[in-house]
Amino acid sequence: MRRLGVVSWISILAALGAWEAVARLNIVPTQLFPPLSKVLAALVQMVLSGELPRHYARTLARVVLGFSLGSTLGIAVGLAAAYRRLTYGTLYPLVALLYAVPAVAWIPLFMLWIGLGEGLPVAVVFMCSFPPMVYSTLTGARSAGEDLVRVAKTLGADDLQVVTTVLLPQALPHILSGLKVEAGMAWRSCFVTEMVAMSSGLGLLAMEAQSILRVDQILAVVMVLAASNYLFHWIFERLEVSLLTKWGVMG
């Protein structure tokens, strides 16, 4: 695992080095394809001016709030629906339909329903997280099988104990995998919403840079977005290993 991590970092550094070298050849005008060093200089300038931290804080708050609400409610609904056959049969087709709809497709409708306030990106991120987490939880919890549920009830388990000791352990790998994937989707959905409808955030910052032809600033924002996505993925990956080991799902 450590060797794989070293290889990954080497590949990233090689790609960054190639970026700098190719940009220095001036095959494409540096205004359109600036070298990495110029992008990093723009990043430092945006940080020191306070512009990037201010917009980043707004995006981070929106992502965390929308993702937390969508994921928590999605897991709860998924576990509840998996426990009742009638609820499962009713809810599963609806969730499958919502799952197929890109979260950004809700932006025009939410603009009319919610307006252009802070609720808009939070609602979009919520819709990015909620249906997939219901779907992942349902899929994992249903893999427990009705026989296992009946055995638990025979041994005296009540409804809450069945959910927490039978359904949740079965659903946990699916839930954690879903969290890793949907965390990145949450960032992307919020970013797009900010690009088209918000007066703050990383998305707006990128659009402002585009309006003055500052490709270096655009790429700096993209790098911050990519780093944030990677950080969230890394956190949930560590959480996945820790919880699955603790629950005995993996050794």
PDB file of C-alpha atoms in Angstrom:
ATOM      1  CA  MET A   1       0.000   0.000   0.000  1.00  0.00           C
ATOM      2  CA  ARG A   2       2.834   2.404   0.879  1.00  0.00           C
ATOM      3  CA  ARG A   3       4.583   1.566  -2.394  1.00  0.00           C
ATOM      4  CA  LEU A   4       1.393   2.323  -4.301  1.00  0.00           C
ATOM      5  CA  GLY A   5       1.182   5.687  -2.544  1.00  0.00           C
ATOM      6  CA  VAL A   6       4.757   6.535  -3.541  1.00  0.00           C
ATOM      7  CA  VAL A   7       4.021   5.642  -7.152  1.00  0.00           C
ATOM      8  CA  SER A   8       0.920   7.834  -7.087  1.00  0.00           C
ATOM      9  CA  TRP A   9       2.861  10.826  -5.805  1.00  0.00           C
ATOM     10  CA  ILE A  10       5.605  10.274  -8.378  1.00  0.00           C
ATOM     11  CA  SER A  11       3.028  10.242 -11.178  1.00  0.00           C
ATOM     12  CA  ILE A  12       1.452  13.467  -9.877  1.00  0.00           C
ATOM     13  CA  LEU A  13       4.822  15.220  -9.624  1.00  0.00           C
ATOM     14  CA  ALA A  14       5.759  13.998 -13.103  1.00  0.00           C
ATOM     15  CA  ALA A  15       2.516  15.378 -14.529  1.00  0.00           C
ATOM     16  CA  LEU A  16       3.103  18.743 -12.835  1.00  0.00           C
ATOM     17  CA  GLY A  17       6.670  18.838 -14.139  1.00  0.00           C
ATOM     18  CA  ALA A  18       5.471  18.044 -17.654  1.00  0.00           C
ATOM     19  CA  TRP A  19       2.901  20.847 -17.367  1.00  0.00           C
ATOM     20  CA  GLU A  20       5.616  23.371 -16.496  1.00  0.00           C
ATOM     21  CA  ALA A  21       7.937  22.144 -19.249  1.00  0.00           C
ATOM     22  CA  VAL A  22       5.322  22.096 -22.016  1.00  0.00           C
ATOM     23  CA  ALA A  23       3.995  25.537 -21.069  1.00  0.00           C
ATOM     24  CA  ARG A  24       7.538  26.940 -21.204  1.00  0.00           C
ATOM     25  CA  LEU A  25       7.848  25.789 -24.832  1.00  0.00           C
ATOM     26  CA  ASN A  26       5.271  28.454 -25.797  1.00  0.00           C
ATOM     27  CA  ILE A  27       3.513  26.110 -28.201  1.00  0.00           C
ATOM     28  CA  VAL A  28       0.340  27.687 -26.865  1.00  0.00           C
ATOM     29  CA  PRO A  29       0.355  31.324 -25.693  1.00  0.00           C
ATOM     30  CA  THR A  30       1.050  31.476 -21.966  1.00  0.00           C
ATOM     31  CA  GLN A  31      -2.072  33.618 -21.526  1.00  0.00           C
ATOM     32  CA  LEU A  32      -4.103  30.546 -22.496  1.00  0.00           C
ATOM     33  CA  PHE A  33      -1.838  27.847 -21.028  1.00  0.00           C
ATOM     34  CA  PRO A  34       0.283  29.351 -18.244  1.00  0.00           C
ATOM     35  CA  PRO A  35       3.089  27.347 -16.620  1.00  0.00           C
ATOM     36  CA  LEU A  36       2.519  25.804 -13.218  1.00  0.00           C
ATOM     37  CA  SER A  37       4.810  28.348 -11.568  1.00  0.00           C
ATOM     38  CA  LYS A  38       2.591  31.205 -12.764  1.00  0.00           C
ATOM     39  CA  VAL A  39      -0.533  29.408 -11.529  1.00  0.00           C
ATOM     40  CA  LEU A  40       1.047  28.862  -8.117  1.00  0.00           C
ATOM     41  CA  ALA A  41       2.032  32.534  -7.987  1.00  0.00           C
ATOM     42  CA  ALA A  42      -1.573  33.496  -8.752  1.00  0.00           C
ATOM     43  CA  LEU A  43      -2.750  31.094  -6.050  1.00  0.00           C
ATOM     44  CA  VAL A  44      -0.456  32.675  -3.457  1.00  0.00           C
ATOM     45  CA  GLN A  45      -1.579  36.165  -4.472  1.00  0.00           C
ATOM     46  CA  MET A  46      -5.266  35.193  -4.164  1.00  0.00           C
ATOM     47  CA  VAL A  47      -4.625  33.716  -0.719  1.00  0.00           C
ATOM     48  CA  LEU A  48      -2.677  36.722   0.555  1.00  0.00           C
ATOM     49  CA  SER A  49      -5.333  39.134  -0.698  1.00  0.00           C
ATOM     50  CA  GLY A  50      -7.959  37.235   1.296  1.00  0.00           C
ATOM     51  CA  GLU A  51     -10.070  36.718  -1.816  1.00  0.00           C
ATOM     52  CA  LEU A  52      -9.599  32.963  -2.066  1.00  0.00           C
ATOM     53  CA  PRO A  53     -10.080  32.193   1.659  1.00  0.00           C
ATOM     54  CA  ARG A  54     -13.285  34.244   1.720  1.00  0.00           C
ATOM     55  CA  HIS A  55     -14.845  32.498  -1.266  1.00  0.00           C
ATOM     56  CA  TYR A  56     -13.516  29.090  -0.221  1.00  0.00           C
ATOM     57  CA  ALA A  57     -15.144  29.394   3.200  1.00  0.00           C
ATOM     58  CA  ARG A  58     -18.544  29.973   1.573  1.00  0.00           C
ATOM     59  CA  THR A  59     -18.182  26.978  -0.726  1.00  0.00           C
ATOM     60  CA  LEU A  60     -16.923  24.740   2.074  1.00  0.00           C
ATOM     61  CA  ALA A  61     -19.852  25.664   4.320  1.00  0.00           C
ATOM     62  CA  ARG A  62     -22.358  24.941   1.552  1.00  0.00           C
ATOM     63  CA  VAL A  63     -20.783  21.598   0.685  1.00  0.00           C
ATOM     64  CA  VAL A  64     -20.526  20.437   4.298  1.00  0.00           C
ATOM     65  CA  LEU A  65     -24.099  21.451   5.158  1.00  0.00           C
ATOM     66  CA  GLY A  66     -25.750  20.041   2.039  1.00  0.00           C
ATOM     67  CA  PHE A  67     -23.658  16.868   2.046  1.00  0.00           C
ATOM     68  CA  SER A  68     -24.191  16.232   5.770  1.00  0.00           C
ATOM     69  CA  LEU A  69     -27.956  16.701   5.537  1.00  0.00           C
ATOM     70  CA  GLY A  70     -28.313  14.641   2.365  1.00  0.00           C
ATOM     71  CA  SER A  71     -26.092  11.794   3.534  1.00  0.00           C
ATOM     72  CA  THR A  72     -27.520  11.561   7.060  1.00  0.00           C
ATOM     73  CA  LEU A  73     -31.120  11.622   5.902  1.00  0.00           C
ATOM     74  CA  GLY A  74     -30.325   9.289   3.017  1.00  0.00           C
ATOM     75  CA  ILE A  75     -28.797   6.676   5.316  1.00  0.00           C
ATOM     76  CA  ALA A  76     -31.708   6.926   7.766  1.00  0.00           C
ATOM     77  CA  VAL A  77     -34.336   6.620   5.037  1.00  0.00           C
ATOM     78  CA  GLY A  78     -32.439   3.779   3.389  1.00  0.00           C
ATOM     79  CA  LEU A  79     -32.249   1.746   6.595  1.00  0.00           C
ATOM     80  CA  ALA A  80     -35.911   2.375   7.417  1.00  0.00           C
ATOM     81  CA  ALA A  81     -37.019   1.445   3.908  1.00  0.00           C
ATOM     82  CA  ALA A  82     -34.904  -1.712   3.864  1.00  0.00           C
ATOM     83  CA  TYR A  83     -36.606  -2.930   7.045  1.00  0.00           C
ATOM     84  CA  ARG A  84     -40.158  -2.743   5.695  1.00  0.00           C
ATOM     85  CA  ARG A  85     -40.918  -4.631   2.486  1.00  0.00           C
ATOM     86  CA  LEU A  86     -43.836  -2.361   1.562  1.00  0.00           C
ATOM     87  CA  THR A  87     -41.766   0.769   2.099  1.00  0.00           C
ATOM     88  CA  TYR A  88     -38.936  -0.724   0.073  1.00  0.00           C
ATOM     89  CA  GLY A  89     -41.227  -1.592  -2.823  1.00  0.00           C
ATOM     90  CA  THR A  90     -42.693   1.905  -2.815  1.00  0.00           C
ATOM     91  CA  LEU A  91     -39.515   3.899  -2.305  1.00  0.00           C
ATOM     92  CA  TYR A  92     -36.964   2.016  -4.388  1.00  0.00           C
ATOM     93  CA  PRO A  93     -38.371   2.938  -7.845  1.00  0.00           C
ATOM     94  CA  LEU A  94     -38.626   6.607  -6.851  1.00  0.00           C
ATOM     95  CA  VAL A  95     -35.061   6.655  -5.555  1.00  0.00           C
ATOM     96  CA  ALA A  96     -33.819   4.925  -8.702  1.00  0.00           C
ATOM     97  CA  LEU A  97     -35.469   7.634 -10.816  1.00  0.00           C
ATOM     98  CA  LEU A  98     -34.012  10.470  -8.730  1.00  0.00           C
ATOM     99  CA  TYR A  99     -30.600   8.793  -8.758  1.00  0.00           C
ATOM    100  CA  ALA A 100     -30.524   9.083 -12.547  1.00  0.00           C
ATOM    101  CA  VAL A 101     -31.102  12.857 -12.492  1.00  0.00           C
ATOM    102  CA  PRO A 102     -27.903  14.972 -12.304  1.00  0.00           C
ATOM    103  CA  ALA A 103     -28.016  17.264  -9.284  1.00  0.00           C
ATOM    104  CA  VAL A 104     -27.282  20.329 -11.423  1.00  0.00           C
ATOM    105  CA  ALA A 105     -30.484  19.647 -13.379  1.00  0.00           C
ATOM    106  CA  TRP A 106     -32.376  20.909 -10.320  1.00  0.00           C
ATOM    107  CA  ILE A 107     -30.740  24.351 -10.439  1.00  0.00           C
ATOM    108  CA  PRO A 108     -33.369  26.084 -12.657  1.00  0.00           C
ATOM    109  CA  LEU A 109     -36.233  24.687 -10.591  1.00  0.00           C
ATOM    110  CA  PHE A 110     -34.604  25.475  -7.250  1.00  0.00           C
ATOM    111  CA  MET A 111     -33.876  29.016  -8.457  1.00  0.00           C
ATOM    112  CA  LEU A 112     -37.643  29.490  -8.795  1.00  0.00           C
ATOM    113  CA  TRP A 113     -38.550  27.667  -5.587  1.00  0.00           C
ATOM    114  CA  ILE A 114     -35.770  28.862  -3.282  1.00  0.00           C
ATOM    115  CA  GLY A 115     -34.325  31.930  -4.949  1.00  0.00           C
ATOM    116  CA  LEU A 116     -30.682  32.955  -5.207  1.00  0.00           C
ATOM    117  CA  GLY A 117     -29.849  32.807  -1.504  1.00  0.00           C
ATOM    118  CA  GLU A 118     -27.666  30.408   0.454  1.00  0.00           C
ATOM    119  CA  GLY A 119     -30.360  27.750   0.314  1.00  0.00           C
ATOM    120  CA  LEU A 120     -29.835  27.206  -3.421  1.00  0.00           C
ATOM    121  CA  PRO A 121     -26.374  25.552  -3.428  1.00  0.00           C
ATOM    122  CA  VAL A 122     -27.208  23.685  -0.218  1.00  0.00           C
ATOM    123  CA  ALA A 123     -30.345  22.261  -1.851  1.00  0.00           C
ATOM    124  CA  VAL A 124     -28.412  21.243  -4.977  1.00  0.00           C
ATOM    125  CA  VAL A 125     -25.732  19.511  -2.897  1.00  0.00           C
ATOM    126  CA  PHE A 126     -28.489  17.851  -0.863  1.00  0.00           C
ATOM    127  CA  MET A 127     -30.023  16.417  -4.046  1.00  0.00           C
ATOM    128  CA  CYS A 128     -26.560  15.309  -5.098  1.00  0.00           C
ATOM    129  CA  SER A 129     -26.162  13.329  -1.859  1.00  0.00           C
ATOM    130  CA  PHE A 130     -29.611  12.163  -0.755  1.00  0.00           C
ATOM    131  CA  PRO A 131     -30.778   9.812  -3.572  1.00  0.00           C
ATOM    132  CA  PRO A 132     -27.390   8.058  -3.963  1.00  0.00           C
ATOM    133  CA  MET A 133     -27.092   7.483  -0.221  1.00  0.00           C
ATOM    134  CA  VAL A 134     -30.626   6.077  -0.006  1.00  0.00           C
ATOM    135  CA  TYR A 135     -29.815   3.824  -2.954  1.00  0.00           C
ATOM    136  CA  SER A 136     -26.470   2.650  -1.532  1.00  0.00           C
ATOM    137  CA  THR A 137     -27.940   2.026   1.918  1.00  0.00           C
ATOM    138  CA  LEU A 138     -30.928   0.154   0.523  1.00  0.00           C
ATOM    139  CA  THR A 139     -28.726  -2.011  -1.668  1.00  0.00           C
ATOM    140  CA  GLY A 140     -26.401  -2.906   1.185  1.00  0.00           C
ATOM    141  CA  ALA A 141     -29.078  -3.410   3.844  1.00  0.00           C
ATOM    142  CA  ARG A 142     -31.208  -5.637   1.629  1.00  0.00           C
ATOM    143  CA  SER A 143     -28.234  -7.943   1.134  1.00  0.00           C
ATOM    144  CA  ALA A 144     -28.741  -9.079   4.732  1.00  0.00           C
ATOM    145  CA  GLY A 145     -31.697 -11.184   3.624  1.00  0.00           C
ATOM    146  CA  GLU A 146     -34.991 -11.729   5.373  1.00  0.00           C
ATOM    147  CA  ASP A 147     -33.779 -14.946   7.006  1.00  0.00           C
ATOM    148  CA  LEU A 148     -31.121 -13.073   8.962  1.00  0.00           C
ATOM    149  CA  VAL A 149     -33.697 -10.521  10.090  1.00  0.00           C
ATOM    150  CA  ARG A 150     -36.056 -13.281  11.221  1.00  0.00           C
ATOM    151  CA  VAL A 151     -33.268 -14.962  13.186  1.00  0.00           C
ATOM    152  CA  ALA A 152     -32.510 -11.695  14.966  1.00  0.00           C
ATOM    153  CA  LYS A 153     -36.172 -11.246  15.857  1.00  0.00           C
ATOM    154  CA  THR A 154     -36.369 -14.836  17.076  1.00  0.00           C
ATOM    155  CA  LEU A 155     -33.477 -14.094  19.417  1.00  0.00           C
ATOM    156  CA  GLY A 156     -35.456 -11.207  20.876  1.00  0.00           C
ATOM    157  CA  ALA A 157     -34.121  -8.230  18.920  1.00  0.00           C
ATOM    158  CA  ASP A 158     -36.476  -5.271  18.653  1.00  0.00           C
ATOM    159  CA  ASP A 159     -36.827  -3.093  15.549  1.00  0.00           C
ATOM    160  CA  LEU A 160     -34.011  -0.724  16.485  1.00  0.00           C
ATOM    161  CA  GLN A 161     -31.664  -3.601  17.304  1.00  0.00           C
ATOM    162  CA  VAL A 162     -32.420  -5.274  13.973  1.00  0.00           C
ATOM    163  CA  VAL A 163     -31.544  -2.064  12.161  1.00  0.00           C
ATOM    164  CA  THR A 164     -28.351  -1.367  14.129  1.00  0.00           C
ATOM    165  CA  THR A 165     -27.002  -4.918  14.478  1.00  0.00           C
ATOM    166  CA  VAL A 166     -28.164  -6.567  11.245  1.00  0.00           C
ATOM    167  CA  LEU A 167     -28.995  -4.050   8.531  1.00  0.00           C
ATOM    168  CA  LEU A 168     -26.407  -1.371   9.307  1.00  0.00           C
ATOM    169  CA  PRO A 169     -23.364  -3.708   9.323  1.00  0.00           C
ATOM    170  CA  GLN A 170     -24.490  -5.152   5.988  1.00  0.00           C
ATOM    171  CA  ALA A 171     -25.019  -1.691   4.525  1.00  0.00           C
ATOM    172  CA  LEU A 172     -21.841  -0.131   5.942  1.00  0.00           C
ATOM    173  CA  PRO A 173     -19.464  -1.006   3.053  1.00  0.00           C
ATOM    174  CA  HIS A 174     -21.961   0.383   0.540  1.00  0.00           C
ATOM    175  CA  ILE A 175     -22.539   3.497   2.655  1.00  0.00           C
ATOM    176  CA  LEU A 176     -18.837   4.276   2.994  1.00  0.00           C
ATOM    177  CA  SER A 177     -18.167   3.677  -0.698  1.00  0.00           C
ATOM    178  CA  GLY A 178     -21.072   5.964  -1.508  1.00  0.00           C
ATOM    179  CA  LEU A 179     -19.733   8.682   0.787  1.00  0.00           C
ATOM    180  CA  LYS A 180     -16.357   8.631  -0.968  1.00  0.00           C
ATOM    181  CA  VAL A 181     -17.935   9.044  -4.388  1.00  0.00           C
ATOM    182  CA  GLU A 182     -20.637  11.530  -3.451  1.00  0.00           C
ATOM    183  CA  ALA A 183     -18.238  13.814  -1.567  1.00  0.00           C
ATOM    184  CA  GLY A 184     -16.567  14.653  -4.862  1.00  0.00           C
ATOM    185  CA  MET A 185     -19.912  15.069  -6.585  1.00  0.00           C
ATOM    186  CA  ALA A 186     -20.990  17.468  -3.836  1.00  0.00           C
ATOM    187  CA  TRP A 187     -18.035  19.754  -4.540  1.00  0.00           C
ATOM    188  CA  ARG A 188     -18.682  19.694  -8.274  1.00  0.00           C
ATOM    189  CA  SER A 189     -22.410  20.369  -7.890  1.00  0.00           C
ATOM    190  CA  CYS A 190     -21.798  23.307  -5.563  1.00  0.00           C
ATOM    191  CA  PHE A 191     -19.129  24.710  -7.883  1.00  0.00           C
ATOM    192  CA  VAL A 192     -21.450  24.643 -10.904  1.00  0.00           C
ATOM    193  CA  THR A 193     -24.270  26.242  -8.905  1.00  0.00           C
ATOM    194  CA  GLU A 194     -21.963  29.057  -7.835  1.00  0.00           C
ATOM    195  CA  MET A 195     -20.856  29.577 -11.426  1.00  0.00           C
ATOM    196  CA  VAL A 196     -24.372  30.194 -12.707  1.00  0.00           C
ATOM    197  CA  ALA A 197     -26.359  31.580  -9.793  1.00  0.00           C
ATOM    198  CA  MET A 198     -24.334  32.784  -6.789  1.00  0.00           C
ATOM    199  CA  SER A 199     -22.532  35.967  -5.776  1.00  0.00           C
ATOM    200  CA  SER A 200     -19.803  34.190  -3.812  1.00  0.00           C
ATOM    201  CA  GLY A 201     -17.872  30.924  -3.748  1.00  0.00           C
ATOM    202  CA  LEU A 202     -15.208  29.218  -5.830  1.00  0.00           C
ATOM    203  CA  GLY A 203     -17.507  28.974  -8.833  1.00  0.00           C
ATOM    204  CA  LEU A 204     -18.026  32.728  -8.910  1.00  0.00           C
ATOM    205  CA  LEU A 205     -14.292  33.285  -8.411  1.00  0.00           C
ATOM    206  CA  ALA A 206     -13.565  31.172 -11.499  1.00  0.00           C
ATOM    207  CA  MET A 207     -16.133  33.078 -13.561  1.00  0.00           C
ATOM    208  CA  GLU A 208     -14.703  36.440 -12.469  1.00  0.00           C
ATOM    209  CA  ALA A 209     -11.236  35.266 -13.510  1.00  0.00           C
ATOM    210  CA  GLN A 210     -12.637  34.153 -16.866  1.00  0.00           C
ATOM    211  CA  SER A 211     -14.177  37.574 -17.464  1.00  0.00           C
ATOM    212  CA  ILE A 212     -10.743  39.230 -17.233  1.00  0.00           C
ATOM    213  CA  LEU A 213      -8.934  36.443 -19.134  1.00  0.00           C
ATOM    214  CA  ARG A 214      -6.934  35.268 -16.099  1.00  0.00           C
ATOM    215  CA  VAL A 215      -6.398  31.621 -16.973  1.00  0.00           C
ATOM    216  CA  ASP A 216      -3.813  31.339 -14.204  1.00  0.00           C
ATOM    217  CA  GLN A 217      -6.442  32.279 -11.621  1.00  0.00           C
ATOM    218  CA  ILE A 218      -8.972  29.871 -13.133  1.00  0.00           C
ATOM    219  CA  LEU A 219      -6.468  27.023 -12.897  1.00  0.00           C
ATOM    220  CA  ALA A 220      -5.591  28.061  -9.340  1.00  0.00           C
ATOM    221  CA  VAL A 221      -9.266  27.740  -8.376  1.00  0.00           C
ATOM    222  CA  VAL A 222      -9.463  24.370 -10.143  1.00  0.00           C
ATOM    223  CA  MET A 223      -6.423  23.168  -8.188  1.00  0.00           C
ATOM    224  CA  VAL A 224      -8.069  24.179  -4.909  1.00  0.00           C
ATOM    225  CA  LEU A 225     -11.244  22.375  -5.947  1.00  0.00           C
ATOM    226  CA  ALA A 226      -9.292  19.235  -6.853  1.00  0.00           C
ATOM    227  CA  ALA A 227      -7.344  19.336  -3.572  1.00  0.00           C
ATOM    228  CA  SER A 228     -10.566  19.708  -1.576  1.00  0.00           C
ATOM    229  CA  ASN A 229     -12.129  16.788  -3.409  1.00  0.00           C
ATOM    230  CA  TYR A 230      -9.041  14.672  -2.737  1.00  0.00           C
ATOM    231  CA  LEU A 231      -9.032  15.629   0.955  1.00  0.00           C
ATOM    232  CA  PHE A 232     -12.657  14.575   1.396  1.00  0.00           C
ATOM    233  CA  HIS A 233     -11.979  11.315  -0.449  1.00  0.00           C
ATOM    234  CA  TRP A 234      -8.949  10.645   1.756  1.00  0.00           C
ATOM    235  CA  ILE A 235     -10.932  11.310   4.946  1.00  0.00           C
ATOM    236  CA  PHE A 236     -13.711   8.914   3.970  1.00  0.00           C
ATOM    237  CA  GLU A 237     -11.180   6.330   2.806  1.00  0.00           C
ATOM    238  CA  ARG A 238      -9.500   6.381   6.228  1.00  0.00           C
ATOM    239  CA  LEU A 239     -12.939   6.259   7.869  1.00  0.00           C
ATOM    240  CA  GLU A 240     -13.868   3.296   5.699  1.00  0.00           C
ATOM    241  CA  VAL A 241     -10.814   1.281   6.704  1.00  0.00           C
ATOM    242  CA  SER A 242     -11.255   2.162  10.392  1.00  0.00           C
ATOM    243  CA  LEU A 243     -14.969   1.344  10.629  1.00  0.00           C
ATOM    244  CA  LEU A 244     -14.895  -1.794   8.509  1.00  0.00           C
ATOM    245  CA  THR A 245     -11.992  -3.125  10.562  1.00  0.00           C
ATOM    246  CA  LYS A 246     -13.759  -2.251  13.819  1.00  0.00           C
ATOM    247  CA  TRP A 247     -16.991  -3.932  12.680  1.00  0.00           C
ATOM    248  CA  GLY A 248     -15.105  -6.992  11.485  1.00  0.00           C
ATOM    249  CA  VAL A 249     -15.996  -6.542   7.830  1.00  0.00           C
ATOM    250  CA  MET A 250     -12.338  -6.465   6.835  1.00  0.00           C
ATOM    251  CA  GLY A 251      -9.198  -7.680   8.528  1.00  0.00           C
TER     252      GLY A 251
END
